[in-house]
Coordinates of C-alpha atoms in Angstrom, one line a residue:
Chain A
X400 CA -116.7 80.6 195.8
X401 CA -113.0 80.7 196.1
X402 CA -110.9 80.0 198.5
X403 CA -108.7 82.4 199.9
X404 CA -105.9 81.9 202.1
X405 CA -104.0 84.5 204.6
X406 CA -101.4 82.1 206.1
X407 CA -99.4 80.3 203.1
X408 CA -95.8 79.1 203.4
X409 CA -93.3 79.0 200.8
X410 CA -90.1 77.7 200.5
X411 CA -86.7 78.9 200.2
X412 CA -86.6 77.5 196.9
X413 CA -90.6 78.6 195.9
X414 CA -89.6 82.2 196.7
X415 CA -86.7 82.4 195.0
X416 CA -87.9 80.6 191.7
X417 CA -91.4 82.7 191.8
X418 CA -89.6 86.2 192.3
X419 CA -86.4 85.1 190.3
X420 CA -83.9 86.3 192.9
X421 CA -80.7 83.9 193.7
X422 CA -80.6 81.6 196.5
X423 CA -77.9 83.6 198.4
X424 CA -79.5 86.8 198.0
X425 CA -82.4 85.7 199.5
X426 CA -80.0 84.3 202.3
X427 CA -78.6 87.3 203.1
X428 CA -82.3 89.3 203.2
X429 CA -83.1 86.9 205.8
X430 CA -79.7 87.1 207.8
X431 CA -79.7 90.8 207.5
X432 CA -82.7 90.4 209.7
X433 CA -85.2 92.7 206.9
X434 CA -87.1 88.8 206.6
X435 CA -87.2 86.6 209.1
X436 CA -89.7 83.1 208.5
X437 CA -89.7 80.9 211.3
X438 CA -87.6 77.7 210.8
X439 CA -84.5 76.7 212.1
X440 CA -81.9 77.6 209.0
X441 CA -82.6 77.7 205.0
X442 CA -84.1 73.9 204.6
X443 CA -86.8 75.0 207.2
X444 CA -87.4 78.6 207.0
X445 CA -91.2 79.5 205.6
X446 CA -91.9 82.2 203.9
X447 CA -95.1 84.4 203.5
X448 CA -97.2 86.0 200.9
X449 CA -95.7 89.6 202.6
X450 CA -92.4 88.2 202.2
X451 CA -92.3 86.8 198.7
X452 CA -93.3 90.3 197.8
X453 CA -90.3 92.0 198.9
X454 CA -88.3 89.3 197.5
X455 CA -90.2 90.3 194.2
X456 CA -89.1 93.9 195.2
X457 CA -85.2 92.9 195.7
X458 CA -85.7 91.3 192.4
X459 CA -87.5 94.0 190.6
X460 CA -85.3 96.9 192.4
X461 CA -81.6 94.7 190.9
X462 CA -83.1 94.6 187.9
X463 CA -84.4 97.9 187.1
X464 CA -82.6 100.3 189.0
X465 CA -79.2 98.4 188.7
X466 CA -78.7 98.2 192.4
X467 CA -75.4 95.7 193.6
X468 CA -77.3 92.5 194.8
X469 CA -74.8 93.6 198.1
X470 CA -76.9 96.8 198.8
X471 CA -80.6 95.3 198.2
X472 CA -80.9 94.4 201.7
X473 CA -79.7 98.3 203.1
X474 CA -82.2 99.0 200.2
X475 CA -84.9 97.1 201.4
X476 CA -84.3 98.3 204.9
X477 CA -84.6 102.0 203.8
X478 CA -87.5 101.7 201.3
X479 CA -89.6 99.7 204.7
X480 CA -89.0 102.5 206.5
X481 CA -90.2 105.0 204.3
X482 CA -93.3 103.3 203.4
X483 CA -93.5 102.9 207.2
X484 CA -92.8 107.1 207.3
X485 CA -95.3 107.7 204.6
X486 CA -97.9 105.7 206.5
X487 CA -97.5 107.7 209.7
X488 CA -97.6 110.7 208.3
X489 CA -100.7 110.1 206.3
X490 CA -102.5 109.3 209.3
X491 CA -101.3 111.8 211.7
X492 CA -102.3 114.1 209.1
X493 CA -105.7 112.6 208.8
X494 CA -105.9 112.9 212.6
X495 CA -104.6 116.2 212.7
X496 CA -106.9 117.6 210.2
X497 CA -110.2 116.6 212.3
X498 CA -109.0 119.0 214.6
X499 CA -108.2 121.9 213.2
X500 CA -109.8 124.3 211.4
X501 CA -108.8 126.1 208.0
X502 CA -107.7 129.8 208.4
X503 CA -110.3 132.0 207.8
X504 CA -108.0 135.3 207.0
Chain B
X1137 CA -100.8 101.6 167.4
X1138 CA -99.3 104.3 168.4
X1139 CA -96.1 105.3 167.9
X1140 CA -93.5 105.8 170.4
X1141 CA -90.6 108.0 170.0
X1142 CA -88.1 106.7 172.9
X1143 CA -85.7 109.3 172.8
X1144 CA -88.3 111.7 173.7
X1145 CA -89.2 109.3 176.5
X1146 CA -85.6 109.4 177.9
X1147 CA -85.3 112.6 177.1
X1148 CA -82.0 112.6 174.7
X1149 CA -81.0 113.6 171.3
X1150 CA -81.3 111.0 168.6
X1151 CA -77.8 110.9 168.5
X1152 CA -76.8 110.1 171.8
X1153 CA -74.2 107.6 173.5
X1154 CA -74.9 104.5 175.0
X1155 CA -73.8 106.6 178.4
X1156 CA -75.9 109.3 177.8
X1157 CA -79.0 106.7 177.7
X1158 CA -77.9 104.7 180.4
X1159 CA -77.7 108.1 183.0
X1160 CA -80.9 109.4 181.4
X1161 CA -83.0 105.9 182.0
X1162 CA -80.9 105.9 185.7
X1163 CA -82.8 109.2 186.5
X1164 CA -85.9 108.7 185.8
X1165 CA -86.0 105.2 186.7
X1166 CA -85.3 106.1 190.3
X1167 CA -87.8 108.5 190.0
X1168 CA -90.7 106.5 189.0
X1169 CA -89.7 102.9 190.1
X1170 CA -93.0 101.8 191.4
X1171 CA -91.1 100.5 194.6
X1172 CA -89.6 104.4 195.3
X1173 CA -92.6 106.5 194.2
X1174 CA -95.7 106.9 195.7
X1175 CA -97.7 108.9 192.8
X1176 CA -100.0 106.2 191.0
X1177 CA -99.6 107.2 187.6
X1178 CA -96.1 106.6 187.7
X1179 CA -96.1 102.4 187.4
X1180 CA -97.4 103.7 183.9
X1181 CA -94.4 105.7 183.4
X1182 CA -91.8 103.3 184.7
X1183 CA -92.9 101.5 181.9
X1184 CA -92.5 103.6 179.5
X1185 CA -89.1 104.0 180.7
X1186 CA -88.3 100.5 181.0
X1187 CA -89.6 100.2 177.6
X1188 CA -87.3 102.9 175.7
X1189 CA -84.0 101.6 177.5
X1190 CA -84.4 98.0 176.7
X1191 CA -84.7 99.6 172.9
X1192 CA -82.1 101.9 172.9
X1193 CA -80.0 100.1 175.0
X1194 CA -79.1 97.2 172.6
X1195 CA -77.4 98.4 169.3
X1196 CA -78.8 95.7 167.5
X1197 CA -82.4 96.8 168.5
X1198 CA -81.4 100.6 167.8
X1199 CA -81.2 100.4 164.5
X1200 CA -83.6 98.5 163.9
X1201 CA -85.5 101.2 165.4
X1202 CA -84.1 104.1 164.2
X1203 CA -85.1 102.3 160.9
X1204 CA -88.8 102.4 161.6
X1205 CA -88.5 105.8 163.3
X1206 CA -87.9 107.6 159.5
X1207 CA -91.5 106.6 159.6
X1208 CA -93.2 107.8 162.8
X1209 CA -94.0 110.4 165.0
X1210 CA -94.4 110.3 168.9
X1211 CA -97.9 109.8 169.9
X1212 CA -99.1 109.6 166.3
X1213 CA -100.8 106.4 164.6
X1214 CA -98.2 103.5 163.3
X1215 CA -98.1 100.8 161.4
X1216 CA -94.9 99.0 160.4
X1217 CA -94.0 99.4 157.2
X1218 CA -94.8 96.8 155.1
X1219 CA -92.6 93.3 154.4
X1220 CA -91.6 94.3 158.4
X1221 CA -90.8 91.4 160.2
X1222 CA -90.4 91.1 164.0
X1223 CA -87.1 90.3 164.9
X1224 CA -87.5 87.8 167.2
X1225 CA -90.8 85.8 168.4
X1226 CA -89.3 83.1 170.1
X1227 CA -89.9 84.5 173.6
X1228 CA -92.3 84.6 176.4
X1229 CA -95.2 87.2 177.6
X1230 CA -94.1 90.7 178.2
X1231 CA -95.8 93.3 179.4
X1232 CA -94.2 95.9 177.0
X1233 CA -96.8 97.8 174.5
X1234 CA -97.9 96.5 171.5
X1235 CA -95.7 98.9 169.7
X1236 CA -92.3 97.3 171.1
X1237 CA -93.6 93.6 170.2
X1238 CA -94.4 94.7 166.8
X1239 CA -90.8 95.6 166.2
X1240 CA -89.3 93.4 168.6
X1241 CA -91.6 90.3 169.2
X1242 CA -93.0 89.8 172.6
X1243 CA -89.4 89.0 174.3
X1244 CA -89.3 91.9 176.8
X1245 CA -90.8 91.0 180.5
X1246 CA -89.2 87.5 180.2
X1247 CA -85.8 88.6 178.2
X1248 CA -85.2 91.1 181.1
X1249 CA -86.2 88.9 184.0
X1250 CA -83.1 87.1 183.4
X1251 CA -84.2 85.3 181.0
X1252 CA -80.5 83.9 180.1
X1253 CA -80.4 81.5 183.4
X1254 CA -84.3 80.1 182.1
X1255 CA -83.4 79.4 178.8
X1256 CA -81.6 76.0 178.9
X1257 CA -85.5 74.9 180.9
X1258 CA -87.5 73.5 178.6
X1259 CA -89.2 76.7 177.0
X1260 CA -92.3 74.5 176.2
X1261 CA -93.8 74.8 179.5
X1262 CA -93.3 77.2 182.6
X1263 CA -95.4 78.7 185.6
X1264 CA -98.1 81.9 185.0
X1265 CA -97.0 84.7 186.5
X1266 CA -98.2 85.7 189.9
X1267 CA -100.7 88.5 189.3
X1268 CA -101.4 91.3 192.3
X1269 CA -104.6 93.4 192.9
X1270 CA -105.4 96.0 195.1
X1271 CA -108.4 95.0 197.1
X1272 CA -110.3 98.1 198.4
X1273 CA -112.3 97.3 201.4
X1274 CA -114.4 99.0 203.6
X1275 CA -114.4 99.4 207.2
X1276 CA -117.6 98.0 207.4
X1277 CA -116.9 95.2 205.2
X1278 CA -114.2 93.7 208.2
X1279 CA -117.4 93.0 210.2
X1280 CA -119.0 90.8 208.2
X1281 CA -118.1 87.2 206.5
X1282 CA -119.8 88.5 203.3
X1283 CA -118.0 87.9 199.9
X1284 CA -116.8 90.6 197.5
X1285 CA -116.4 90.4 193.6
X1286 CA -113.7 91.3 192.4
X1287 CA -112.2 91.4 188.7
X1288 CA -108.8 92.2 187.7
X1289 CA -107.0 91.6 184.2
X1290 CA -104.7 88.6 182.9
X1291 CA -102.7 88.2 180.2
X1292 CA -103.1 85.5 177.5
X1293 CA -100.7 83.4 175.9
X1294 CA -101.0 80.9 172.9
X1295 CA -99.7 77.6 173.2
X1296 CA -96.1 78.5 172.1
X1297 CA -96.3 81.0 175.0
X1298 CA -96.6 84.1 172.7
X1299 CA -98.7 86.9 174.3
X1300 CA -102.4 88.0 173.0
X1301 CA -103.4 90.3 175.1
X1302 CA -105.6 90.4 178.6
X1303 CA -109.0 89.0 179.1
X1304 CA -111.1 90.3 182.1
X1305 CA -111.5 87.8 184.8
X1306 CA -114.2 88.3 187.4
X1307 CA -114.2 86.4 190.9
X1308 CA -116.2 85.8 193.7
X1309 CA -114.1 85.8 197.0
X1310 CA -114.6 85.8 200.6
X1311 CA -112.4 88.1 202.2
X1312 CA -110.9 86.4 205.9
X1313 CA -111.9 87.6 209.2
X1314 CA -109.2 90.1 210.6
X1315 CA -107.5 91.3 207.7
X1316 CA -105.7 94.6 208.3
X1317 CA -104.0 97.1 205.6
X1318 CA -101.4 96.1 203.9
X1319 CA -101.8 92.4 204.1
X1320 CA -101.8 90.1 201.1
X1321 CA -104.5 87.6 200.4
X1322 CA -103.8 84.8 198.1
X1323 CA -105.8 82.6 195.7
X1324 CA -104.1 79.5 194.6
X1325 CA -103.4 79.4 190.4
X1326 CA -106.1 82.6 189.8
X1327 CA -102.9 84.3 188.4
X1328 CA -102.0 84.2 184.8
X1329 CA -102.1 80.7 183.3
X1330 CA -99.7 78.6 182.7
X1331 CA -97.3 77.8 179.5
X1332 CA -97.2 74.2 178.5
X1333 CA -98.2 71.4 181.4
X1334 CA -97.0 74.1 183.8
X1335 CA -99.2 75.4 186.7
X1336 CA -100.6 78.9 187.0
X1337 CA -99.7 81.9 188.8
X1338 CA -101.8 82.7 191.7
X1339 CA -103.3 86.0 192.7
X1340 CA -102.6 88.3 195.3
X1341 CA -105.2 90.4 196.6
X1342 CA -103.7 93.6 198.5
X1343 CA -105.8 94.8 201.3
X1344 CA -106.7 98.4 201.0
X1345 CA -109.0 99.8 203.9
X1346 CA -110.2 102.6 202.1
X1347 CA -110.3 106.2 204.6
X1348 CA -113.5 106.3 206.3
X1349 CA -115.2 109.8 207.1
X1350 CA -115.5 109.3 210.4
X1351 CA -113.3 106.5 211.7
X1352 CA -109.4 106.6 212.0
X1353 CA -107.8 103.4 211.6
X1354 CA -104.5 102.7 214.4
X1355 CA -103.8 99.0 214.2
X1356 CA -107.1 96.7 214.6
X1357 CA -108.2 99.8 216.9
X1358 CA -110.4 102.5 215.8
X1359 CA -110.6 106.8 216.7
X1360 CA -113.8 108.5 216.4
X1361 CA -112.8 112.7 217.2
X1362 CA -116.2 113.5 218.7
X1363 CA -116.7 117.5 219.0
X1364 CA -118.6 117.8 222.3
X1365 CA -120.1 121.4 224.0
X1366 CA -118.1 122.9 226.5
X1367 CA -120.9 122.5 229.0
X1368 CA -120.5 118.7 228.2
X1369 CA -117.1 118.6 229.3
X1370 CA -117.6 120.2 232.4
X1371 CA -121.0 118.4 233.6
X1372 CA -120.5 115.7 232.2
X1373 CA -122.8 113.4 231.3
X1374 CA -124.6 111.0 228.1
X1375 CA -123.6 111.6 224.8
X1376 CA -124.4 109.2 221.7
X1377 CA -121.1 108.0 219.8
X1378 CA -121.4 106.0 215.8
X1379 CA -119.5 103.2 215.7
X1380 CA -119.1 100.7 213.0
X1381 CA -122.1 98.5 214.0
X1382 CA -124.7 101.4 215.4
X1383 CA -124.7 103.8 217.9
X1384 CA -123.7 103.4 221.5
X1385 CA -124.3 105.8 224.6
X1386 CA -121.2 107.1 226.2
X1387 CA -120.8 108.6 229.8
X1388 CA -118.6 111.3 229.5
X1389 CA -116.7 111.7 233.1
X1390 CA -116.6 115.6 234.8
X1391 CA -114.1 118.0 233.5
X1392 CA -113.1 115.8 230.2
X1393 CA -110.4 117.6 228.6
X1394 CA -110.0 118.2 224.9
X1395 CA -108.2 115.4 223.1
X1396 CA -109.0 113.1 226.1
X1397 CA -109.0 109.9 224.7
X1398 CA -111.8 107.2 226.1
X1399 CA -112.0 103.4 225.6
X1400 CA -115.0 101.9 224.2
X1401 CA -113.8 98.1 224.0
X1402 CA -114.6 95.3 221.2
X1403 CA -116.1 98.1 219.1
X1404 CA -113.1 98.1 217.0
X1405 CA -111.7 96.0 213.9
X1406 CA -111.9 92.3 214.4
X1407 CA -108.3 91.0 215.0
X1408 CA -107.3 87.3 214.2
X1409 CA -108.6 86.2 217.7
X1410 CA -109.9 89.2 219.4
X1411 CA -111.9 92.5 218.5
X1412 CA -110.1 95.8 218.6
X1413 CA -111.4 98.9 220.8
X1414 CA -112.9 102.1 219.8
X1415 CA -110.9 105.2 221.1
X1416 CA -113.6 108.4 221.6
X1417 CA -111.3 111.6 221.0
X1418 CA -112.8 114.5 222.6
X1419 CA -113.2 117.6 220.7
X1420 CA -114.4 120.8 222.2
X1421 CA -116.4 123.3 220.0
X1422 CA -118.1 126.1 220.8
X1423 CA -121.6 127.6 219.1
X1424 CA -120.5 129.8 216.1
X1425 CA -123.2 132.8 216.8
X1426 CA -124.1 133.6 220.3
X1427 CA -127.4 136.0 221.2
X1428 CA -127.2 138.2 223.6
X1429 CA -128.1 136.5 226.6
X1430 CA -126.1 133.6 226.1
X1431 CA -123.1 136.1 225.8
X1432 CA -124.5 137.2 228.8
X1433 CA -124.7 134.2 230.9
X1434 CA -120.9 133.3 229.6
X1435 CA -119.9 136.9 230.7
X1436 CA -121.1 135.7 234.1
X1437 CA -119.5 132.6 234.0
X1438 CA -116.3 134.1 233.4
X1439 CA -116.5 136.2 236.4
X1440 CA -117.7 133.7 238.8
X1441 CA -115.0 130.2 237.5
X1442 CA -112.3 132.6 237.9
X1443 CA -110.4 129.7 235.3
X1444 CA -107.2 131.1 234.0
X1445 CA -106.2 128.1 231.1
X1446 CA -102.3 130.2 230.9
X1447 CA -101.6 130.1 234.4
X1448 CA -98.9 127.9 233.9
X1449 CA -97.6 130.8 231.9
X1450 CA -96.9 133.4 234.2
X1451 CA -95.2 131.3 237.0

C-alpha cells in the first residue's frame, strides 16, 4: 500500500523549481493575495499541493499563451473565478433539473 | 507514424510570415489552452498546437521541415526519408509526438520549459516530472477507508535522459478520509522517474466526485430532492429517505412546502473532523392519471379549503 498524503508543504524555492516559475513571480502571486501559505514572509511561507498547481498554471499560462509575467496574477484571479462560475452553474443546473420537468408541447 | 501537416494545424498557407503564424497559434491557443477550456478533448488539441508553432516558429526548424513535407501528407503514414538524421538529440523528455522527435529529436517539453536557464545544470541528472491524474471517486467511496487502484501512464527515459515512450503503472492507494472535489492527493516520487542520481516526480491524484443520481454535492453537505404527495405535505407524517449509508425514516412536519429544505444531520460527506448533513428537498408531485372518484374527492376538496396559492396577486 502507498501512502498518500493531503497536507504537504513546499517551499518557496520547491514550488518555484518544480513548476519552473521565477522567484519574484511567485512573490507577487502570493502578495497579490490569489495564494496565501501561512508563514510569516518568503523564508517561511508553505505551500500546498493546490497551490503548486496554479503556480504550474502561471508557468504553463506565460509560456504558452505569452501572457506578461505582470498580468499572470489578474490572470490567475479571472481564470479562479471562472472555474468557480463554471462550478456553480453546473450544480445549480443539476439542482434545477430535479425539479423541473421537460416540455411536453 | 503519421504525418503531420502543421500549417493545416494552424490553419495558414505554406507560405506564410512568421506574424501570420504567431497570430494563428495566439488564436487557437487561447482557445484550447487546457487552463481556459473546459471541453476535454481539447488538452489533445493544445498540443497539437503547441506542436506546429514550436516547428514553424524557428526558421531553422522550418526548413528542415518544409524539406520532409515534399514527402508527406496530413494524416497519412510517414517515414523519414532515408540517410534523415534528427537534428538534435541532445535534450530531455518531451511530450511532443513521435513525429516531431523524429525530425527534431526529443528537445520539445524541456527546450520550451525554459530550458536555456537549466542548461548550465548538469544535464546528467535532474528531477522526474510531477505527473497528475484524475481520481474519480464515488460518493460512496468517502465513507469508507477502503483502497482504490488506480493506473495512470509515465514516460520513460534512457540513461542519457532521451524519451522511450510510457509504460502503464498500476497502484494500490488508500484514498484519506474527508477529501472533497477538487483537492489534490499526492504520492511521494510515483511521478515520472528520475534522470541521473536525481529523485522522481511525484503524483498527483485529482479528486473527482463523480455526479451521483440521486445525491447533490454542496460542500461536505449532501441534497436529496424527495418528490412527496400532496396529501404528505399537508398531513404530514413518515416518509423513508436513501441516504448514503441506507435508509432513514423522516417525519415530515404539517403543511411542508415545496422546496422546503430539512436537516438530516451527520448523514452527509465526512469532513476532516466532522460529518456533513443531509438536506431533504421537498418536491411536490401529483398522480399523472386520476379516476373518477379521486377527481371527485379533489373537486370537493377544492370547494371546502377555499386555498387561493395567487392571493398575493390580486392585492
Amino acid at each position: 500500500m502507498i501512502e498518500t498524503s493531503l497536507t504537504i508543504t513546499l517551499s518557496l524555492e520547491e514550488v518555484c523549481h518544480r513548476a519552473d516559475l521565477p522567484n519574484e513571480v511567485l512573490i507577487a502571486i502570493v502578495e497579490e493575495g490569489i495564494l496565501s501559505p501561512p508563514g510569516q514572509g518568503p523564508e517561511e511561507w508553505c505551500f500546498d499541493a493546490a497551490m503548486l498547481c496554479i503556480a504550474k498554471r502561471a508557468a504553463r499560462l506565460h509560456r504558452d499563451l505569452d501572457i506578461e509575467w505582470s498580468s499572470i496574477p489578474l490572470f490567475l484571479d479571472m481564470l479562479d473565478e471562472l472555474e468557480q462560475l463554471r462550478t456553480e452553474n453546473r450544480t445549480l443546473h443539476q439542482r434545477l433539473s430535479r425539479f423541473l420537468l421537460e416540455e411536453e408541447n | 507514424m503519421e504525418f503531420k501537416d502543421y500549417y493545416k494545424i494552424l490553419g495558414v498557407e505554406a507560405d506564410a510570415d512568421l506574424k501570420t503564424i504567431k497570430t494563428a497559434y495566439r488564436k487557437l491557443a487561447r482557445k484550447y489552452h487546457p487552463d481556459v477550456s473546459e471541453d476535454k478533448g481539447s488538452e489533445d488539441k493544445f498540443k497539437e498546437v503547441a506542436e506546429a508553432y514550436a516547428a514553424l516558429k524557428d526558421p531553422e526548424k522550418r526548413a528542415e521541415y518544409d524539406e520532409l513535407r515534399k514527402y508527406g501528407q496530413h494524416g497519412q503514414r510517414f517515414d523519414p526519408p532515408p540517410g534523415w538524421q534528427a537534428s538534435q538529440t541532445d535534450m530531455n523528455g518531451s511530450d511532443f509526438s513521435d513525429f516531431f522527435s523524429s525530425i527534431f529529436g526529443s528537445g520539445g517539453a524541456y527546450a520550451r520549459r525554459g530550458g536555456s536557464q537549466r542548461q548550465h545544470e548538469s544535464r546528467a541528472s535532474y528531477r522526474g516530472q510531477d505527473i497528475e491524474t484524475e481520481l474519480p471517486i464515488f460518493l460512496e467511496e468517502t465513507l469508507s477507508d477502503k483502497s482504490k487502484t488506480i493506473s495512470y501512464h509515465l514516460p520513460k527515459y534512457d540513461a542519457q535522459g532521451r524519451r522511450l515512450g510510457e509504460v502503464q503503472k498500476t497502484l494500490n492507494v488508500k484514498i484519506p478520509k474527508g477529501v472533497t472535489e477538487g483537492e489534490r492527493i499526492r504520492l511521494k516520487g510515483q511521478g515520472a522517474q528520475g534522470i541521473g542520481d536525481a529523485a522522481n516526480g511525484d503524483l498527483y491524484l485529482h479528486v473527482r466526485l463523480v455526479p451521483h443520481p440521486l445525491f447533490d454535492v454542496e460542500g461536505h453537505n449532501l441534497l436529496i430532492t424527495v418528490p412527496v404527495a400532496p396529501w404528505e405535505a399537508v398531513i404530514g407524517g413518515k416518509i423513508e429517505v436513501p441516504t448514503l449509508s441506507g435508509n432513514i425514516h423522516l417525519t415530515l412536519p404539517p403543511n411542508s412546502q415545496s422546496g422546503k429544505r430539512l436537516r438530516i444531520k451527520g448523514k452527509g460527506l465526512p469532513g476532516k473532523t466532522s460529518m456533513g448533513d443531509l438536506y431533504v428537498v421537498l418536491k411536490i408531485v401529483v398522480p399523472e392519471k386520476t379516476d373518477t372518484e379521486t377527481q371527485q374527492l379533489w373537486q370537493t376538496l377544492a370547494e371546502k379549503a377555499r386555498f387561493n396559492p395567487r392571493d398575493e396577486w390580486s392585492k
